[in-house]
Amino acid sequence: MTLLAIRDLSVRYAENAPAALDGITLEVRQGERLGVIGESGSGKSTLAAAIAGILPRSAALSGAIEWPKLGRPARAGADVGIVFQDPSSSLDPVMRVGEQVAEVAHAHLGQSWSAARAAAADLLDRVKLPDPAALARAWPHQLSGGQRQRVAIAAAIAAEPKLLIADEATSALDTIVQAGIVRLLDGLVRERGMTLIFISHDIALASQLVDRIAVLKDARLVEIGPTEEVLRRPKSAYARSLIDACIGIDT
Ligand code: ADP
């Protein structure tokens, strides 16, 4: 079943600016994991923002983003949870982390504060934070980068979104912490039946987690296909170069 259908989507941030997205057409099925790969500036975050409906007002969008089951645009935070590269951008520095997660459940699920706090404690446990009860009372700055990202993930899924978008969510973390976050996303998506869009410049990392890979280059979709197929038989020279670059790093 199609969760999300994007048809001929183009985005410009200003009238005379080059297109940040140019004629993107793709579908995302309910429960699938799609990797969106491309170098910096290729349009990945713009695609995430367009899907979540959080592009700046000044951006001009043409084409369509349809949610057949919802029958309306998705609401960021409720229908779509997003985790960004820098958890500081989504966490409030002067609010205890447990309250931040509880606030999402309270605002979007209409839970009472006591139910929302209980849900937050459960979520902090689910994202495998140590001693979640104590940690819920901590301020963001008291946590490590990896712990902050786990809190950001808990907040992103607190409203039980259909779709989770991880936008370079592990890129600022060292390799071991990164692997832990990838395992966490894998488990959460599986256990909650969520759909995942995993955005990364790193095709090798994404391929550990996703069923299909979409490759963006200069605002265009240059390739999309099942992960194994893209890795083994890339159709575009650009996807081939991304794969070869990873092999170069590994050997
Ligand atoms: P990626 O996520 O792949 O790095 P982006 O979607 O962030 O790519 O950027 C695509 C293009 O849009 C780039 O040329 C970038 O400079 C431009 N861009 C992104 N966000 C904005 C913005 N808020 N205002 C103006 N231009 C932007």
mmCIF file of C-alpha atoms and ligand atoms in Angstrom:
data_model
loop_
_atom_site.group_PDB
_atom_site.id
_atom_site.type_symbol
_atom_site.label_atom_id
_atom_site.label_comp_id
_atom_site.label_asym_id
_atom_site.label_seq_id
_atom_site.Cartn_x
_atom_site.Cartn_y
_atom_site.Cartn_z
ATOM 1 C CA MET A 1 0.000 0.000 0.000
ATOM 2 C CA THR A 2 1.295 3.427 -0.927
ATOM 3 C CA LEU A 3 1.944 5.689 2.054
ATOM 4 C CA LEU A 4 3.305 8.603 0.086
ATOM 5 C CA ALA A 5 3.333 9.472 -3.612
ATOM 6 C CA ILE A 6 5.561 12.262 -4.891
ATOM 7 C CA ARG A 7 4.868 13.389 -8.419
ATOM 8 C CA ASP A 8 7.056 15.683 -10.482
ATOM 9 C CA LEU A 9 8.126 17.623 -7.395
ATOM 10 C CA SER A 10 10.248 20.701 -7.948
ATOM 11 C CA VAL A 11 11.332 23.203 -5.308
ATOM 12 C CA ARG A 12 13.057 26.568 -5.587
ATOM 13 C CA TYR A 13 14.071 28.587 -2.554
ATOM 14 C CA ALA A 14 14.059 31.853 -4.501
ATOM 15 C CA GLU A 15 12.836 32.927 -7.905
ATOM 16 C CA ASN A 16 16.261 33.134 -9.508
ATOM 17 C CA ALA A 17 17.862 30.330 -7.528
ATOM 18 C CA PRO A 18 18.550 26.995 -9.212
ATOM 19 C CA ALA A 19 16.050 24.240 -8.433
ATOM 20 C CA ALA A 20 16.796 22.507 -5.113
ATOM 21 C CA LEU A 21 14.623 19.642 -6.384
ATOM 22 C CA ASP A 22 13.847 19.105 -10.031
ATOM 23 C CA GLY A 23 11.036 16.808 -11.199
ATOM 24 C CA ILE A 24 11.197 14.148 -8.480
ATOM 25 C CA THR A 25 8.728 11.275 -8.812
ATOM 26 C CA LEU A 26 8.736 8.389 -6.357
ATOM 27 C CA GLU A 27 6.432 6.357 -4.134
ATOM 28 C CA VAL A 28 7.014 5.120 -0.626
ATOM 29 C CA ARG A 29 5.118 2.047 0.485
ATOM 30 C CA GLN A 30 3.710 1.608 3.962
ATOM 31 C CA GLY A 31 6.338 -0.101 6.128
ATOM 32 C CA GLU A 32 9.223 0.189 3.683
ATOM 33 C CA ARG A 33 12.642 1.652 4.382
ATOM 34 C CA LEU A 34 13.895 3.982 1.712
ATOM 35 C CA GLY A 35 17.424 5.355 1.666
ATOM 36 C CA VAL A 36 17.927 8.774 0.053
ATOM 37 C CA ILE A 37 21.567 9.154 -0.916
ATOM 38 C CA GLY A 38 23.545 11.960 -2.486
ATOM 39 C CA GLU A 39 26.301 14.395 -1.808
ATOM 40 C CA SER A 40 25.862 17.607 0.144
ATOM 41 C CA GLY A 41 23.630 20.072 -1.713
ATOM 42 C CA SER A 42 21.929 17.411 -3.863
ATOM 43 C CA GLY A 43 18.493 18.169 -2.369
ATOM 44 C CA LYS A 44 18.066 15.478 0.307
ATOM 45 C CA SER A 45 17.021 17.791 3.154
ATOM 46 C CA THR A 46 14.777 19.748 0.815
ATOM 47 C CA LEU A 47 13.006 16.488 -0.050
ATOM 48 C CA ALA A 48 12.611 15.712 3.685
ATOM 49 C CA ALA A 49 11.257 19.203 4.392
ATOM 50 C CA ALA A 50 8.838 19.029 1.446
ATOM 51 C CA ILE A 51 7.514 15.639 2.595
ATOM 52 C CA ALA A 52 7.073 16.897 6.157
ATOM 53 C CA GLY A 53 5.526 20.172 4.959
ATOM 54 C CA ILE A 54 8.141 22.306 6.684
ATOM 55 C CA LEU A 55 9.708 24.125 3.743
ATOM 56 C CA PRO A 56 10.120 27.862 4.377
ATOM 57 C CA ARG A 57 7.129 29.888 3.169
ATOM 58 C CA SER A 58 9.307 31.632 0.605
ATOM 59 C CA ALA A 59 10.048 28.335 -1.180
ATOM 60 C CA ALA A 60 8.118 27.693 -4.390
ATOM 61 C CA LEU A 61 6.917 24.134 -4.830
ATOM 62 C CA SER A 62 5.349 22.550 -7.874
ATOM 63 C CA GLY A 63 4.112 19.020 -8.433
ATOM 64 C CA ALA A 64 2.317 16.954 -5.823
ATOM 65 C CA ILE A 65 2.955 15.182 -2.535
ATOM 66 C CA GLU A 66 0.035 12.881 -1.859
ATOM 67 C CA TRP A 67 -0.797 10.808 1.194
ATOM 68 C CA PRO A 68 -3.490 8.431 -0.140
ATOM 69 C CA LYS A 69 -4.438 7.023 3.268
ATOM 70 C CA LEU A 70 -4.489 10.384 5.029
ATOM 71 C CA GLY A 71 -6.186 12.225 2.187
ATOM 72 C CA ARG A 72 -4.528 15.474 3.344
ATOM 73 C CA PRO A 73 -0.992 16.868 3.752
ATOM 74 C CA ALA A 74 0.997 15.255 6.545
ATOM 75 C CA ARG A 75 1.610 17.187 9.736
ATOM 76 C CA ALA A 76 5.212 17.399 10.893
ATOM 77 C CA GLY A 77 5.647 16.013 14.384
ATOM 78 C CA ALA A 78 2.396 14.073 14.222
ATOM 79 C CA ASP A 79 2.259 12.108 10.946
ATOM 80 C CA VAL A 80 5.953 12.532 10.188
ATOM 81 C CA GLY A 81 8.685 12.419 12.831
ATOM 82 C CA ILE A 82 12.049 13.860 11.871
ATOM 83 C CA VAL A 83 15.473 13.363 13.392
ATOM 84 C CA PHE A 84 18.122 15.822 12.219
ATOM 85 C CA GLN A 85 21.905 15.599 12.190
ATOM 86 C CA ASP A 86 22.279 17.911 15.145
ATOM 87 C CA PRO A 87 19.954 16.967 18.012
ATOM 88 C CA SER A 88 20.497 20.440 19.498
ATOM 89 C CA SER A 89 18.362 21.818 16.677
ATOM 90 C CA SER A 90 15.324 19.865 17.868
ATOM 91 C CA LEU A 91 15.962 19.782 21.632
ATOM 92 C CA ASP A 92 15.227 22.778 23.823
ATOM 93 C CA PRO A 93 18.355 23.485 25.915
ATOM 94 C CA VAL A 94 16.343 24.774 28.881
ATOM 95 C CA MET A 95 13.821 21.956 29.157
ATOM 96 C CA ARG A 96 14.456 18.634 30.889
ATOM 97 C CA VAL A 97 14.643 15.851 28.325
ATOM 98 C CA GLY A 98 11.778 13.799 29.776
ATOM 99 C CA GLU A 99 9.482 16.835 29.575
ATOM 100 C CA GLN A 100 10.424 17.380 25.918
ATOM 101 C CA VAL A 101 9.413 13.868 24.977
ATOM 102 C CA ALA A 102 6.264 14.104 27.134
ATOM 103 C CA GLU A 103 5.308 17.389 25.469
ATOM 104 C CA VAL A 104 5.113 15.692 22.059
ATOM 105 C CA ALA A 105 2.792 12.967 23.356
ATOM 106 C CA HIS A 106 0.725 15.582 25.192
ATOM 107 C CA ALA A 107 0.453 17.918 22.189
ATOM 108 C CA HIS A 108 -0.140 15.385 19.422
ATOM 109 C CA LEU A 109 -1.861 12.462 21.133
ATOM 110 C CA GLY A 110 -3.853 14.608 23.553
ATOM 111 C CA GLN A 111 -2.542 12.634 26.512
ATOM 112 C CA SER A 112 -2.820 14.066 30.020
ATOM 113 C CA TRP A 113 0.520 15.261 31.395
ATOM 114 C CA SER A 114 0.802 12.276 33.740
ATOM 115 C CA ALA A 115 0.073 9.807 30.904
ATOM 116 C CA ALA A 116 2.489 11.704 28.634
ATOM 117 C CA ARG A 117 5.234 11.555 31.291
ATOM 118 C CA ALA A 118 4.713 7.818 31.680
ATOM 119 C CA ALA A 119 4.863 7.436 27.880
ATOM 120 C CA ALA A 120 8.081 9.501 27.840
ATOM 121 C CA ALA A 121 9.687 7.296 30.500
ATOM 122 C CA ASP A 122 8.769 4.251 28.439
ATOM 123 C CA LEU A 123 10.160 5.811 25.249
ATOM 124 C CA LEU A 124 13.447 6.778 26.907
ATOM 125 C CA ASP A 125 13.736 3.149 27.931
ATOM 126 C CA ARG A 126 12.846 1.959 24.398
ATOM 127 C CA VAL A 127 15.609 4.068 22.870
ATOM 128 C CA LYS A 128 17.924 2.225 25.261
ATOM 129 C CA LEU A 129 19.093 5.090 27.401
ATOM 130 C CA PRO A 130 20.677 4.004 30.673
ATOM 131 C CA ASP A 131 18.669 4.723 33.844
ATOM 132 C CA PRO A 132 15.835 6.436 31.926
ATOM 133 C CA ALA A 133 14.069 7.644 35.083
ATOM 134 C CA ALA A 134 17.127 9.661 36.178
ATOM 135 C CA LEU A 135 17.922 10.701 32.630
ATOM 136 C CA ALA A 136 14.421 12.108 32.110
ATOM 137 C CA ARG A 137 15.303 14.802 34.674
ATOM 138 C CA ALA A 138 18.575 15.746 32.929
ATOM 139 C CA TRP A 139 19.119 18.804 30.730
ATOM 140 C CA PRO A 140 20.240 18.196 27.133
ATOM 141 C CA HIS A 141 23.774 19.534 27.788
ATOM 142 C CA GLN A 142 24.327 16.855 30.448
ATOM 143 C CA LEU A 143 24.014 14.091 27.837
ATOM 144 C CA SER A 144 26.543 12.782 25.320
ATOM 145 C CA GLY A 145 25.933 13.397 21.599
ATOM 146 C CA GLY A 146 24.726 9.833 21.113
ATOM 147 C CA GLN A 147 22.386 10.088 24.130
ATOM 148 C CA ARG A 148 20.973 13.386 22.827
ATOM 149 C CA GLN A 149 20.295 11.751 19.482
ATOM 150 C CA ARG A 150 18.456 8.914 21.276
ATOM 151 C CA VAL A 151 16.313 11.521 23.068
ATOM 152 C CA ALA A 152 15.626 13.245 19.719
ATOM 153 C CA ILE A 153 14.534 9.867 18.311
ATOM 154 C CA ALA A 154 12.257 9.282 21.321
ATOM 155 C CA ALA A 155 10.685 12.721 20.760
ATOM 156 C CA ALA A 156 10.325 12.067 17.016
ATOM 157 C CA ILE A 157 8.375 8.844 17.581
ATOM 158 C CA ALA A 158 6.398 10.009 20.634
ATOM 159 C CA ALA A 159 3.404 11.016 18.522
ATOM 160 C CA GLU A 160 3.414 7.585 16.847
ATOM 161 C CA PRO A 161 4.103 8.921 13.328
ATOM 162 C CA LYS A 162 3.515 6.732 10.283
ATOM 163 C CA LEU A 163 6.783 7.921 8.785
ATOM 164 C CA LEU A 164 10.124 8.577 10.447
ATOM 165 C CA ILE A 165 12.670 10.610 8.512
ATOM 166 C CA ALA A 166 16.262 10.385 9.719
ATOM 167 C CA ASP A 167 18.118 13.235 7.993
ATOM 168 C CA GLU A 168 21.859 12.541 8.363
ATOM 169 C CA ALA A 169 20.890 11.508 11.897
ATOM 170 C CA THR A 170 24.104 9.612 12.525
ATOM 171 C CA SER A 171 26.539 11.725 10.522
ATOM 172 C CA ALA A 172 27.890 13.758 13.440
ATOM 173 C CA LEU A 173 28.526 10.696 15.600
ATOM 174 C CA ASP A 174 31.613 8.522 15.780
ATOM 175 C CA THR A 175 31.470 5.109 14.136
ATOM 176 C CA ILE A 176 30.573 3.035 17.199
ATOM 177 C CA VAL A 177 27.839 5.405 18.377
ATOM 178 C CA GLN A 178 26.604 5.621 14.782
ATOM 179 C CA ALA A 179 26.288 1.823 14.578
ATOM 180 C CA GLY A 180 24.277 1.844 17.815
ATOM 181 C CA ILE A 181 21.836 4.437 16.441
ATOM 182 C CA VAL A 182 21.440 2.465 13.186
ATOM 183 C CA ARG A 183 20.637 -0.684 15.227
ATOM 184 C CA LEU A 184 18.177 1.322 17.317
ATOM 185 C CA LEU A 185 16.374 2.725 14.251
ATOM 186 C CA ASP A 186 16.264 -0.775 12.765
ATOM 187 C CA GLY A 187 14.644 -2.198 15.921
ATOM 188 C CA LEU A 188 12.187 0.676 16.421
ATOM 189 C CA VAL A 189 10.990 0.651 12.813
ATOM 190 C CA ARG A 190 10.533 -3.123 12.934
ATOM 191 C CA GLU A 191 8.727 -3.176 16.278
ATOM 192 C CA ARG A 192 6.410 -0.249 15.485
ATOM 193 C CA GLY A 193 5.768 -1.043 11.820
ATOM 194 C CA MET A 194 6.922 2.462 10.896
ATOM 195 C CA THR A 195 8.016 3.564 7.449
ATOM 196 C CA LEU A 196 11.545 4.969 7.363
ATOM 197 C CA ILE A 197 13.258 7.433 5.068
ATOM 198 C CA PHE A 198 16.953 7.305 5.899
ATOM 199 C CA ILE A 199 18.830 10.222 4.399
ATOM 200 C CA SER A 200 22.586 9.955 4.178
ATOM 201 C CA HIS A 201 25.605 10.842 2.072
ATOM 202 C CA ASP A 202 26.907 7.367 2.991
ATOM 203 C CA ILE A 203 25.510 4.643 0.720
ATOM 204 C CA ALA A 204 27.336 1.873 2.626
ATOM 205 C CA LEU A 205 25.751 2.910 5.926
ATOM 206 C CA ALA A 206 22.277 3.312 4.434
ATOM 207 C CA SER A 207 22.450 -0.062 2.732
ATOM 208 C CA GLN A 208 22.663 -1.749 6.162
ATOM 209 C CA LEU A 209 19.202 -0.505 6.928
ATOM 210 C CA VAL A 210 17.086 0.142 3.845
ATOM 211 C CA ASP A 211 15.108 -1.927 1.308
ATOM 212 C CA ARG A 212 15.443 0.548 -1.553
ATOM 213 C CA ILE A 213 17.853 3.295 -2.410
ATOM 214 C CA ALA A 214 17.075 6.557 -4.198
ATOM 215 C CA VAL A 215 20.080 8.506 -5.453
ATOM 216 C CA LEU A 216 19.874 12.284 -5.832
ATOM 217 C CA LYS A 217 22.335 14.352 -7.801
ATOM 218 C CA ASP A 218 22.038 18.074 -8.510
ATOM 219 C CA ALA A 219 18.354 18.144 -7.476
ATOM 220 C CA ARG A 220 17.384 15.188 -9.671
ATOM 221 C CA LEU A 221 16.586 11.581 -8.937
ATOM 222 C CA VAL A 222 19.211 9.706 -10.941
ATOM 223 C CA GLU A 223 18.439 6.200 -9.750
ATOM 224 C CA ILE A 224 16.027 4.263 -7.543
ATOM 225 C CA GLY A 225 15.858 0.539 -6.918
ATOM 226 C CA PRO A 226 16.169 -2.301 -4.412
ATOM 227 C CA THR A 227 19.311 -1.920 -2.276
ATOM 228 C CA GLU A 228 21.022 -5.074 -3.550
ATOM 229 C CA GLU A 229 20.340 -4.166 -7.140
ATOM 230 C CA VAL A 230 21.661 -0.614 -6.809
ATOM 231 C CA LEU A 231 24.776 -1.875 -5.016
ATOM 232 C CA ARG A 232 25.487 -4.722 -7.442
ATOM 233 C CA ARG A 233 24.278 -3.259 -10.703
ATOM 234 C CA PRO A 234 24.004 0.530 -10.445
ATOM 235 C CA LYS A 235 22.404 1.985 -13.553
ATOM 236 C CA SER A 236 23.933 5.439 -13.241
ATOM 237 C CA ALA A 237 27.606 6.313 -13.367
ATOM 238 C CA TYR A 238 27.010 8.524 -10.336
ATOM 239 C CA ALA A 239 25.693 5.686 -8.128
ATOM 240 C CA ARG A 240 28.658 3.585 -9.299
ATOM 241 C CA SER A 241 31.035 6.349 -8.196
ATOM 242 C CA LEU A 242 29.400 6.537 -4.743
ATOM 243 C CA ILE A 243 29.762 2.766 -4.319
ATOM 244 C CA ASP A 244 33.339 2.758 -5.565
ATOM 245 C CA ALA A 245 34.185 5.557 -3.130
ATOM 246 C CA CYS A 246 32.906 3.402 -0.214
ATOM 247 C CA ILE A 247 34.884 0.391 -1.400
ATOM 248 C CA GLY A 248 37.920 2.620 -1.588
ATOM 249 C CA ILE A 249 37.469 3.618 2.050
ATOM 250 C CA ASP A 250 36.950 0.032 3.258
ATOM 251 C CA THR A 251 40.044 -1.425 1.625
HETATM 252 P P1 ADP B 1 21.385 18.196 0.959
HETATM 253 O O1 ADP B 1 20.453 17.876 2.076
HETATM 254 O O2 ADP B 1 21.512 17.094 -0.044
HETATM 255 O O3 ADP B 1 22.723 18.690 1.435
HETATM 256 P P2 ADP B 1 19.742 20.561 0.548
HETATM 257 O O4 ADP B 1 18.355 20.098 0.285
HETATM 258 O O5 ADP B 1 20.081 21.037 1.924
HETATM 259 O O6 ADP B 1 20.773 19.406 0.098
HETATM 260 O O7 ADP B 1 20.119 21.711 -0.462
HETATM 261 C C1 ADP B 1 19.760 21.696 -1.848
HETATM 262 C C2 ADP B 1 20.027 23.081 -2.418
HETATM 263 O O8 ADP B 1 19.099 23.998 -1.857
HETATM 264 C C3 ADP B 1 21.414 23.620 -2.120
HETATM 265 O O9 ADP B 1 21.846 24.351 -3.226
HETATM 266 C C4 ADP B 1 21.179 24.504 -0.925
HETATM 267 O O10 ADP B 1 22.135 25.539 -0.879
HETATM 268 C C5 ADP B 1 19.782 25.052 -1.179
HETATM 269 N N1 ADP B 1 19.054 25.337 0.080
HETATM 270 C C6 ADP B 1 18.760 24.442 1.055
HETATM 271 N N2 ADP B 1 18.053 25.018 2.042
HETATM 272 C C7 ADP B 1 17.901 26.323 1.685
HETATM 273 C C8 ADP B 1 17.242 27.434 2.288
HETATM 274 N N3 ADP B 1 16.599 27.346 3.455
HETATM 275 N N4 ADP B 1 17.286 28.616 1.625
HETATM 276 C C9 ADP B 1 17.927 28.730 0.425
HETATM 277 N N5 ADP B 1 18.541 27.708 -0.192
HETATM 278 C C10 ADP B 1 18.536 26.513 0.423
#
